[in-house]
Short mmCIF file of C-alpha atoms and ligand atoms in Angstrom, two decimals:
data_model
loop_
_atom_site.label_atom_id
_atom_site.label_comp_id
_atom_site.label_asym_id
_atom_site.label_seq_id
_atom_site.Cartn_x
_atom_site.Cartn_y
_atom_site.Cartn_z
CA MET A 1144 -155.61 -111.57 -32.10
CA GLU A 1145 -156.88 -115.00 -33.03
CA ILE A 1146 -154.52 -117.93 -33.31
CA LEU A 1147 -154.08 -119.08 -36.91
CA SER A 1148 -153.17 -122.57 -38.06
CA SER A 1149 -149.87 -122.71 -39.94
CA SER A 1150 -151.44 -123.60 -43.29
CA ASP A 1151 -149.54 -122.40 -46.39
CA GLN A 1152 -152.14 -119.70 -46.87
CA ASN A 1153 -151.81 -118.38 -43.32
CA VAL A 1154 -148.00 -118.42 -43.46
CA GLN A 1155 -148.24 -116.40 -46.67
CA ARG A 1156 -150.60 -113.93 -45.01
CA ALA A 1157 -148.22 -113.65 -42.08
CA ALA A 1158 -145.27 -113.01 -44.41
CA ALA A 1159 -147.26 -110.27 -46.16
CA ALA A 1160 -148.01 -108.76 -42.75
CA LEU A 1161 -144.28 -108.71 -41.93
CA ALA A 1162 -143.64 -106.93 -45.23
CA ASP A 1163 -146.24 -104.33 -44.15
CA GLY A 1164 -144.33 -103.72 -40.93
CA LEU A 1165 -146.70 -105.71 -38.68
CA LEU A 1166 -145.75 -108.10 -35.88
CA VAL A 1167 -146.13 -111.87 -36.26
CA ALA A 1168 -145.74 -114.36 -33.44
CA PHE A 1169 -144.43 -117.64 -34.83
CA PRO A 1170 -143.32 -121.05 -33.54
CA THR A 1171 -139.70 -122.09 -33.27
CA GLU A 1172 -138.30 -125.30 -31.79
CA THR A 1173 -137.21 -123.43 -28.64
CA VAL A 1174 -139.99 -120.97 -27.74
CA TYR A 1175 -142.41 -118.78 -29.73
CA GLY A 1176 -140.88 -115.64 -31.23
CA LEU A 1177 -142.35 -112.17 -31.76
CA GLY A 1178 -141.21 -111.41 -35.28
CA ALA A 1179 -140.62 -108.22 -37.24
CA ASP A 1180 -138.85 -107.60 -40.53
CA ALA A 1181 -135.21 -107.16 -39.46
CA PHE A 1182 -134.67 -104.28 -41.91
CA ASN A 1183 -137.76 -102.25 -40.89
CA VAL A 1184 -136.94 -99.82 -38.06
CA HIS A 1185 -140.58 -98.99 -37.35
CA ALA A 1186 -141.48 -102.64 -37.00
CA LEU A 1187 -138.47 -103.20 -34.74
CA ALA A 1188 -139.58 -100.32 -32.52
CA LYS A 1189 -143.00 -101.98 -32.17
CA VAL A 1190 -141.34 -105.19 -30.92
CA PHE A 1191 -139.69 -103.34 -28.03
CA GLU A 1192 -142.95 -101.58 -27.28
CA ALA A 1193 -145.13 -104.72 -27.38
CA LYS A 1194 -142.79 -106.54 -25.02
CA ASN A 1195 -142.07 -103.53 -22.84
CA ARG A 1196 -138.46 -104.43 -23.47
CA PRO A 1197 -135.63 -102.02 -22.65
CA HIS A 1198 -133.81 -100.76 -25.72
CA PHE A 1199 -130.46 -101.92 -24.39
CA ASP A 1200 -131.51 -105.54 -24.90
CA PRO A 1201 -130.72 -106.52 -28.52
CA LEU A 1202 -132.76 -108.89 -30.70
CA ILE A 1203 -131.83 -112.13 -32.47
CA ILE A 1204 -132.03 -112.12 -36.29
CA HIS A 1205 -133.52 -115.35 -37.64
CA ILE A 1206 -132.48 -116.71 -41.03
CA ALA A 1207 -133.55 -119.79 -42.98
CA GLU A 1208 -130.61 -120.45 -45.26
CA HIS A 1209 -126.87 -120.39 -44.74
CA ASP A 1210 -126.34 -117.88 -47.55
CA ALA A 1211 -128.42 -115.26 -45.74
CA LEU A 1212 -125.76 -114.95 -43.03
CA SER A 1213 -123.41 -112.75 -45.04
CA ARG A 1214 -126.15 -110.10 -45.45
CA ILE A 1215 -126.43 -109.78 -41.68
CA ALA A 1216 -123.01 -110.52 -40.26
CA ASP A 1217 -119.68 -109.19 -41.46
CA THR A 1218 -118.15 -112.66 -41.60
CA ALA A 1219 -115.25 -111.45 -43.76
CA SER A 1220 -113.88 -109.43 -40.85
CA LEU A 1221 -113.53 -112.49 -38.58
CA ASP A 1222 -110.00 -113.68 -37.88
CA ARG A 1223 -109.07 -117.12 -39.13
CA ALA A 1224 -109.82 -119.01 -35.91
CA ALA A 1225 -113.23 -117.34 -35.54
CA GLY A 1226 -114.01 -118.00 -39.21
CA GLU A 1227 -113.26 -121.68 -38.69
CA ARG A 1228 -115.44 -121.85 -35.59
CA LEU A 1229 -118.27 -120.21 -37.49
CA SER A 1230 -117.95 -122.63 -40.34
CA ILE A 1231 -117.93 -125.69 -38.06
CA LEU A 1232 -120.78 -124.53 -35.82
CA SER A 1233 -123.03 -123.33 -38.62
CA ARG A 1234 -122.50 -126.50 -40.63
CA GLN A 1235 -122.95 -128.89 -37.68
CA LEU A 1236 -125.52 -127.18 -35.46
CA TRP A 1237 -127.68 -125.07 -37.79
CA PRO A 1238 -130.58 -125.27 -38.14
CA GLY A 1239 -131.01 -125.64 -34.39
CA PRO A 1240 -131.13 -123.93 -30.98
CA LEU A 1241 -127.82 -122.04 -31.24
CA THR A 1242 -127.46 -118.26 -31.60
CA LEU A 1243 -124.09 -116.90 -32.71
CA ILE A 1244 -122.84 -113.40 -31.92
CA LEU A 1245 -120.89 -112.04 -34.89
CA PRO A 1246 -119.68 -108.68 -36.20
CA LYS A 1247 -122.65 -106.78 -37.61
CA ARG A 1248 -123.26 -105.55 -41.14
CA PRO A 1249 -124.36 -101.90 -41.45
CA GLN A 1250 -127.62 -102.94 -43.20
CA ILE A 1251 -128.99 -104.21 -39.89
CA PRO A 1252 -130.55 -101.24 -38.06
CA ALA A 1253 -128.80 -100.22 -34.83
CA LEU A 1254 -132.15 -100.58 -33.04
CA ALA A 1255 -132.08 -104.36 -33.59
CA THR A 1256 -128.64 -104.66 -31.98
CA SER A 1257 -129.03 -101.91 -29.37
CA GLY A 1258 -126.20 -100.02 -30.99
CA LEU A 1259 -123.68 -102.85 -30.51
CA ALA A 1260 -121.03 -103.64 -33.13
CA THR A 1261 -122.22 -107.26 -33.05
CA VAL A 1262 -125.39 -109.04 -34.14
CA ALA A 1263 -127.05 -112.23 -32.86
CA VAL A 1264 -127.98 -114.71 -35.62
CA ARG A 1265 -129.95 -117.93 -35.41
CA PHE A 1266 -131.22 -120.47 -37.98
CA PRO A 1267 -134.22 -122.18 -36.36
CA SER A 1268 -135.18 -125.74 -37.30
CA HIS A 1269 -138.96 -125.38 -36.99
CA PRO A 1270 -140.46 -125.80 -40.49
CA VAL A 1271 -143.07 -123.06 -39.98
CA ALA A 1272 -140.38 -120.60 -38.87
CA GLN A 1273 -138.30 -121.49 -41.91
CA LYS A 1274 -141.20 -121.10 -44.31
CA LEU A 1275 -142.14 -117.71 -42.85
CA ILE A 1276 -138.56 -116.45 -43.02
CA ARG A 1277 -138.14 -117.61 -46.63
CA LEU A 1278 -141.35 -115.86 -47.67
CA SER A 1279 -140.22 -112.65 -45.95
CA THR A 1280 -137.04 -110.61 -46.51
CA GLY A 1281 -135.07 -113.63 -45.28
CA ALA A 1282 -134.29 -112.02 -41.92
CA ILE A 1283 -136.77 -111.80 -39.05
CA ALA A 1284 -135.82 -110.11 -35.80
CA ALA A 1285 -137.54 -111.95 -32.98
CA PRO A 1286 -137.29 -112.02 -29.22
CA SER A 1287 -139.32 -114.55 -27.28
CA ALA A 1288 -143.01 -113.61 -27.54
CA ASN A 1289 -143.59 -112.73 -23.88
CA PRO A 1290 -143.66 -109.49 -21.90
CA PHE A 1291 -140.12 -108.61 -20.81
CA GLY A 1292 -139.05 -110.59 -17.74
CA TYR A 1293 -142.00 -113.01 -17.79
CA LEU A 1294 -142.11 -116.76 -18.59
CA SER A 1295 -141.32 -117.60 -22.22
CA PRO A 1296 -144.16 -118.97 -24.40
CA THR A 1297 -144.02 -122.59 -25.54
CA ARG A 1298 -147.54 -122.61 -27.02
CA ALA A 1299 -149.52 -120.24 -29.23
CA GLU A 1300 -152.06 -119.89 -26.39
CA HIS A 1301 -149.34 -118.48 -24.11
CA VAL A 1302 -148.64 -115.74 -26.68
CA LYS A 1303 -152.31 -114.89 -26.98
CA ALA A 1304 -152.74 -114.74 -23.21
CA GLN A 1305 -149.62 -112.63 -22.67
CA LEU A 1306 -149.46 -110.27 -25.64
CA GLY A 1307 -153.02 -110.38 -27.02
CA GLN A 1308 -153.82 -107.37 -29.20
CA LYS A 1309 -150.19 -106.24 -29.33
CA VAL A 1310 -149.53 -108.91 -31.98
CA ASP A 1311 -151.03 -108.76 -35.47
CA PHE A 1312 -150.78 -112.50 -36.23
CA ILE A 1313 -150.13 -115.60 -34.13
CA LEU A 1314 -149.15 -118.71 -36.10
CA ASP A 1315 -149.73 -121.99 -34.29
CA GLY A 1316 -146.98 -124.56 -34.74
CA GLY A 1317 -147.80 -126.76 -31.78
CA ARG A 1318 -145.90 -127.04 -28.54
CA ALA A 1319 -142.22 -126.04 -28.75
CA ALA A 1320 -140.16 -129.23 -28.79
CA VAL A 1321 -136.98 -127.96 -27.12
CA GLY A 1322 -138.71 -125.71 -24.60
CA VAL A 1323 -135.79 -123.50 -23.53
CA GLU A 1324 -134.31 -120.66 -25.59
CA SER A 1325 -131.31 -121.05 -27.85
CA THR A 1326 -127.79 -121.11 -26.45
CA VAL A 1327 -126.10 -117.73 -27.10
CA LEU A 1328 -122.43 -118.03 -28.02
CA ASP A 1329 -120.17 -115.07 -28.79
CA ILE A 1330 -117.57 -115.98 -31.42
CA SER A 1331 -117.08 -112.41 -32.67
CA HIS A 1332 -113.60 -112.04 -31.18
CA GLY A 1333 -111.14 -113.79 -28.85
CA GLN A 1334 -112.11 -116.92 -26.94
CA PRO A 1335 -115.68 -118.12 -27.61
CA ARG A 1336 -117.94 -117.13 -24.74
CA LEU A 1337 -121.22 -118.66 -23.72
CA LEU A 1338 -123.55 -115.79 -22.85
CA ARG A 1339 -126.72 -117.80 -22.25
CA PRO A 1340 -127.03 -121.54 -21.64
CA GLY A 1341 -129.85 -122.94 -23.77
CA GLY A 1342 -131.10 -125.67 -26.07
CA THR A 1343 -127.65 -126.62 -27.35
CA PRO A 1344 -125.62 -128.02 -24.45
CA ARG A 1345 -122.15 -126.58 -23.81
CA GLU A 1346 -120.74 -130.12 -24.18
CA THR A 1347 -122.03 -130.33 -27.77
CA ILE A 1348 -120.30 -127.05 -28.66
CA GLU A 1349 -117.03 -127.94 -26.93
CA ALA A 1350 -116.88 -131.30 -28.70
CA LEU A 1351 -116.76 -129.33 -31.96
CA ILE A 1352 -114.63 -126.25 -31.21
CA GLY A 1353 -112.90 -126.91 -27.90
CA PRO A 1354 -113.31 -125.04 -24.59
CA VAL A 1355 -115.67 -122.09 -24.32
CA GLU A 1356 -115.69 -119.56 -21.50
CA PHE A 1357 -118.77 -119.78 -19.36
CA SER A 1358 -118.99 -116.87 -17.02
CA PHE A 1359 -122.00 -114.86 -16.01
CA ALA A 1360 -120.05 -112.77 -13.53
CA GLN A 1361 -120.51 -109.08 -14.17
CA ALA A 1362 -119.62 -105.96 -12.26
CA VAL A 1363 -122.39 -104.04 -10.55
CA ASN A 1364 -123.65 -101.17 -12.75
CA GLU A 1365 -122.00 -102.66 -15.81
CA ALA A 1366 -124.30 -102.80 -18.83
CA PRO A 1367 -125.19 -106.49 -19.21
CA LEU A 1368 -123.09 -108.36 -21.80
CA SER A 1369 -126.20 -110.21 -22.80
CA PRO A 1370 -129.25 -108.86 -21.08
CA GLY A 1371 -130.68 -112.37 -20.75
CA GLN A 1372 -128.20 -112.25 -17.88
CA LEU A 1373 -130.42 -109.96 -15.85
CA GLU A 1374 -131.02 -111.48 -12.45
CA SER A 1375 -134.77 -111.68 -12.50
CA HIS A 1376 -136.02 -113.00 -15.81
CA TYR A 1377 -138.17 -115.83 -17.16
CA ALA A 1378 -140.27 -115.33 -14.02
CA PRO A 1379 -143.81 -116.42 -13.17
CA ARG A 1380 -146.12 -114.00 -11.31
CA THR A 1381 -146.25 -116.44 -8.39
CA PRO A 1382 -143.09 -116.26 -6.24
CA LEU A 1383 -140.76 -119.16 -7.00
CA VAL A 1384 -138.35 -120.76 -4.54
CA LEU A 1385 -135.58 -123.04 -5.74
CA CYS A 1386 -134.70 -126.19 -3.77
CA ARG A 1387 -131.79 -128.60 -4.05
CA ARG A 1388 -132.56 -132.00 -5.51
CA GLY A 1389 -134.18 -134.30 -2.98
CA GLU A 1390 -134.94 -131.43 -0.58
CA LEU A 1391 -138.42 -130.77 -1.92
CA ALA A 1392 -139.85 -134.20 -1.16
CA SER A 1393 -138.96 -133.89 2.52
CA LEU A 1394 -140.91 -130.64 3.01
CA PRO A 1395 -144.46 -131.00 4.35
CA ALA A 1396 -146.97 -130.38 1.54
CA ALA A 1397 -149.32 -127.41 1.77
CA ALA A 1398 -152.42 -126.92 -0.37
CA THR A 1399 -151.49 -123.34 -1.26
CA GLU A 1400 -148.02 -124.31 -2.51
CA GLY A 1401 -147.08 -125.58 -5.94
CA ARG A 1402 -144.31 -128.07 -6.57
CA LEU A 1403 -142.17 -128.65 -9.61
CA TYR A 1404 -140.09 -131.83 -9.34
CA PHE A 1405 -137.34 -132.65 -11.81
CA SER A 1406 -138.09 -136.39 -11.68
CA PRO A 1407 -140.37 -138.57 -9.54
CA SER A 1408 -139.16 -138.71 -5.98
CA THR A 1409 -139.11 -142.08 -4.21
CA ASN A 1410 -140.05 -140.63 -0.85
CA HIS A 1411 -142.88 -138.33 -1.75
CA SER A 1412 -146.24 -139.92 -1.38
CA GLU A 1413 -148.39 -137.19 -2.94
CA ALA A 1414 -149.77 -138.18 -6.31
CA ALA A 1415 -149.30 -135.72 -9.18
CA GLY A 1416 -151.98 -133.56 -7.62
CA HIS A 1417 -153.43 -130.13 -8.15
CA GLY A 1418 -150.27 -128.09 -7.70
CA THR A 1419 -147.64 -130.75 -8.37
CA ARG A 1420 -145.80 -131.29 -11.66
CA VAL A 1421 -142.90 -133.57 -12.60
CA LEU A 1422 -140.63 -132.33 -15.41
CA SER A 1423 -139.70 -135.84 -16.55
CA GLN A 1424 -141.04 -139.19 -15.37
CA THR A 1425 -137.78 -140.82 -16.47
CA GLY A 1426 -135.37 -138.07 -15.41
CA ASN A 1427 -134.69 -137.22 -19.06
CA LEU A 1428 -133.19 -133.74 -19.48
CA ALA A 1429 -134.61 -133.08 -22.96
CA GLU A 1430 -138.11 -134.02 -21.79
CA ALA A 1431 -137.68 -131.88 -18.67
CA ALA A 1432 -136.58 -128.86 -20.75
CA ALA A 1433 -139.55 -129.29 -23.08
CA ASN A 1434 -141.92 -129.30 -20.10
CA LEU A 1435 -140.27 -126.50 -18.10
CA PHE A 1436 -142.09 -123.31 -19.23
CA ASP A 1437 -145.25 -125.26 -20.01
CA MET A 1438 -145.54 -126.52 -16.44
CA LEU A 1439 -144.49 -123.16 -14.97
CA HIS A 1440 -147.29 -121.50 -16.97
CA GLU A 1441 -149.74 -124.09 -15.60
CA LEU A 1442 -148.60 -123.68 -12.01
CA ASP A 1443 -148.64 -119.90 -12.37
CA SER A 1444 -152.31 -120.00 -13.35
CA LEU A 1445 -153.42 -121.82 -10.19
CA GLY A 1446 -153.34 -118.86 -7.82
CA LEU A 1447 -150.81 -120.49 -5.50
CA ARG A 1448 -148.96 -118.64 -2.75
CA VAL A 1449 -145.58 -119.98 -3.82
CA ILE A 1450 -144.07 -122.46 -6.28
CA ARG A 1451 -141.22 -124.62 -5.00
CA ALA A 1452 -139.04 -126.01 -7.75
CA GLU A 1453 -136.33 -128.63 -7.60
CA GLU A 1454 -132.99 -128.15 -9.41
CA ALA A 1455 -132.10 -130.38 -12.36
CA PRO A 1456 -128.77 -132.25 -12.54
CA LEU A 1457 -126.10 -129.75 -13.60
CA SER A 1458 -124.99 -131.14 -16.96
CA GLY A 1459 -126.20 -130.96 -20.56
CA LEU A 1460 -129.60 -129.26 -20.81
CA GLY A 1461 -129.76 -129.26 -17.01
CA VAL A 1462 -127.56 -126.13 -17.04
CA ALA A 1463 -130.17 -124.22 -19.07
CA ILE A 1464 -133.03 -125.57 -16.93
CA ASN A 1465 -131.34 -124.49 -13.71
CA ASP A 1466 -130.43 -121.11 -15.19
CA ARG A 1467 -134.11 -120.44 -16.02
CA LEU A 1468 -135.25 -121.67 -12.59
CA ARG A 1469 -132.70 -119.51 -10.77
CA ARG A 1470 -133.69 -116.44 -12.73
CA ALA A 1471 -137.37 -117.23 -12.18
CA ALA A 1472 -136.47 -117.21 -8.49
CA GLY A 1473 -134.53 -113.96 -8.96
CA HIS A 1474 -130.95 -115.23 -8.62
CA THR A 1475 -128.13 -115.27 -11.16
CA THR A 1476 -126.31 -118.45 -12.13
CA PRO A 1477 -122.96 -118.49 -10.35
CA ALA A 1478 -119.98 -118.93 -12.67
CA LEU A 1479 -119.14 -122.62 -12.97
O1 LIG B 1794 -134.55 -119.48 -28.74
C1 LIG B 1794 -134.43 -118.27 -28.86
O2 LIG B 1794 -133.32 -117.71 -28.93
C2 LIG B 1794 -135.73 -117.44 -28.95
C3 LIG B 1794 -136.46 -117.80 -30.23
C4 LIG B 1794 -137.67 -116.95 -30.48
O3 LIG B 1794 -135.58 -117.77 -31.32
N1 LIG B 1794 -135.43 -116.05 -28.89
C5 LIG B 1794 -135.02 -115.45 -27.76
O4 LIG B 1794 -134.84 -114.08 -27.91
O5 LIG B 1794 -134.82 -116.03 -26.73
P1 LIG B 1794 -134.67 -113.12 -26.67
O6 LIG B 1794 -134.73 -111.76 -27.27
O7 LIG B 1794 -135.66 -113.44 -25.63
O8 LIG B 1794 -133.22 -113.37 -26.17
C6 LIG B 1794 -132.11 -112.94 -26.94
C7 LIG B 1794 -130.87 -112.96 -26.11
C8 LIG B 1794 -130.89 -111.86 -25.08
O9 LIG B 1794 -130.33 -112.35 -23.87
C9 LIG B 1794 -130.01 -110.80 -25.72
O10 LIG B 1794 -129.41 -109.96 -24.77
C10 LIG B 1794 -128.97 -111.64 -26.44
O11 LIG B 1794 -129.73 -112.70 -26.97
N2 LIG B 1794 -128.33 -110.90 -27.53
C11 LIG B 1794 -128.88 -110.46 -28.68
N3 LIG B 1794 -127.99 -109.79 -29.42
C12 LIG B 1794 -126.82 -109.80 -28.74
C13 LIG B 1794 -125.51 -109.27 -28.98
N4 LIG B 1794 -125.21 -108.60 -30.08
N5 LIG B 1794 -124.56 -109.48 -28.03
C14 LIG B 1794 -124.85 -110.18 -26.91
N6 LIG B 1794 -126.06 -110.71 -26.63
C15 LIG B 1794 -127.04 -110.51 -27.51
MG1 LIG B 1795 -136.67 -113.77 -23.89
#
């Protein structure tokens, strides 16, 4: 499938394709999504097939106006505390990189939510995503537009290279500005729980609603709470090894090895060479997050034996960066 510019005409064509049950890859501020009409079971089935995604891993429903939420989530059934959290978070952080887990409405097919009683909802801030959603049924189910387990796409070209003919349309909206997926927060019952660190830092959420649980611990053989928690995920084809900060610069460089630094290291003499990338020249977490998958895609295309990546500082967006790096290396994030 060719990549289409996000002109009004192309967005309209893409919306018509969604209405016909086709798949449309579209830009969001986090990563590119592989969209299907959220109410069309056949289209939803194609999403799982195109991604080779297991059916136990539910999809996020994307909306483009606050009023659309009540068609997807049973907000009336929330207790008072949860209702207040929803109102604060949706008013303050939507549109943006935050996905909320809420009780589901029966109109949303069980396939989209893997049979769970809850549904994941997100209101992206990317203008092309919003336009496409508004021109469609107002609810697009979309996982990241990559084969299951592989690096997420931050450019239209990544989608084309990874999914090719499995997508009917690819809308180009430029490079994703946030660069890591949305934060997934369960506010459906009890204490709010962070299921996936992402583009909205935990600190931002806690400043608004107080403490959230942050635990990825799960029993062996237990069905994952949020299958983004699977140990190996977001992975390049080249093996990736994670190093502590500062450790990487002291290792002797080898031509067949790639390196991903968080920030420039004072004691490494190699220039930003063939297989070396620096996530942020100024040590800025937002810039590092925006570069993360982009640089991993680049390094993965170089035919290296191994990629060594340095951890980011463990605060703000650094939590999401380290989570993706650990999973790319095949480890889970330990509970903090
Ligand atoms: O930034 C993003 O969230 C991107 C863009 C395209 O919006 N989407 C994305 O989707 O990352 P995906 O499918 O790659 O990840 C969705 C995550 C998965 O970890 C899934 O298990 C979790 O959300 N999830 C979805 N519904 C859930 C539910 N009802 N309960 C718990 N976790 C859920
Ligand atoms: Mg994904």
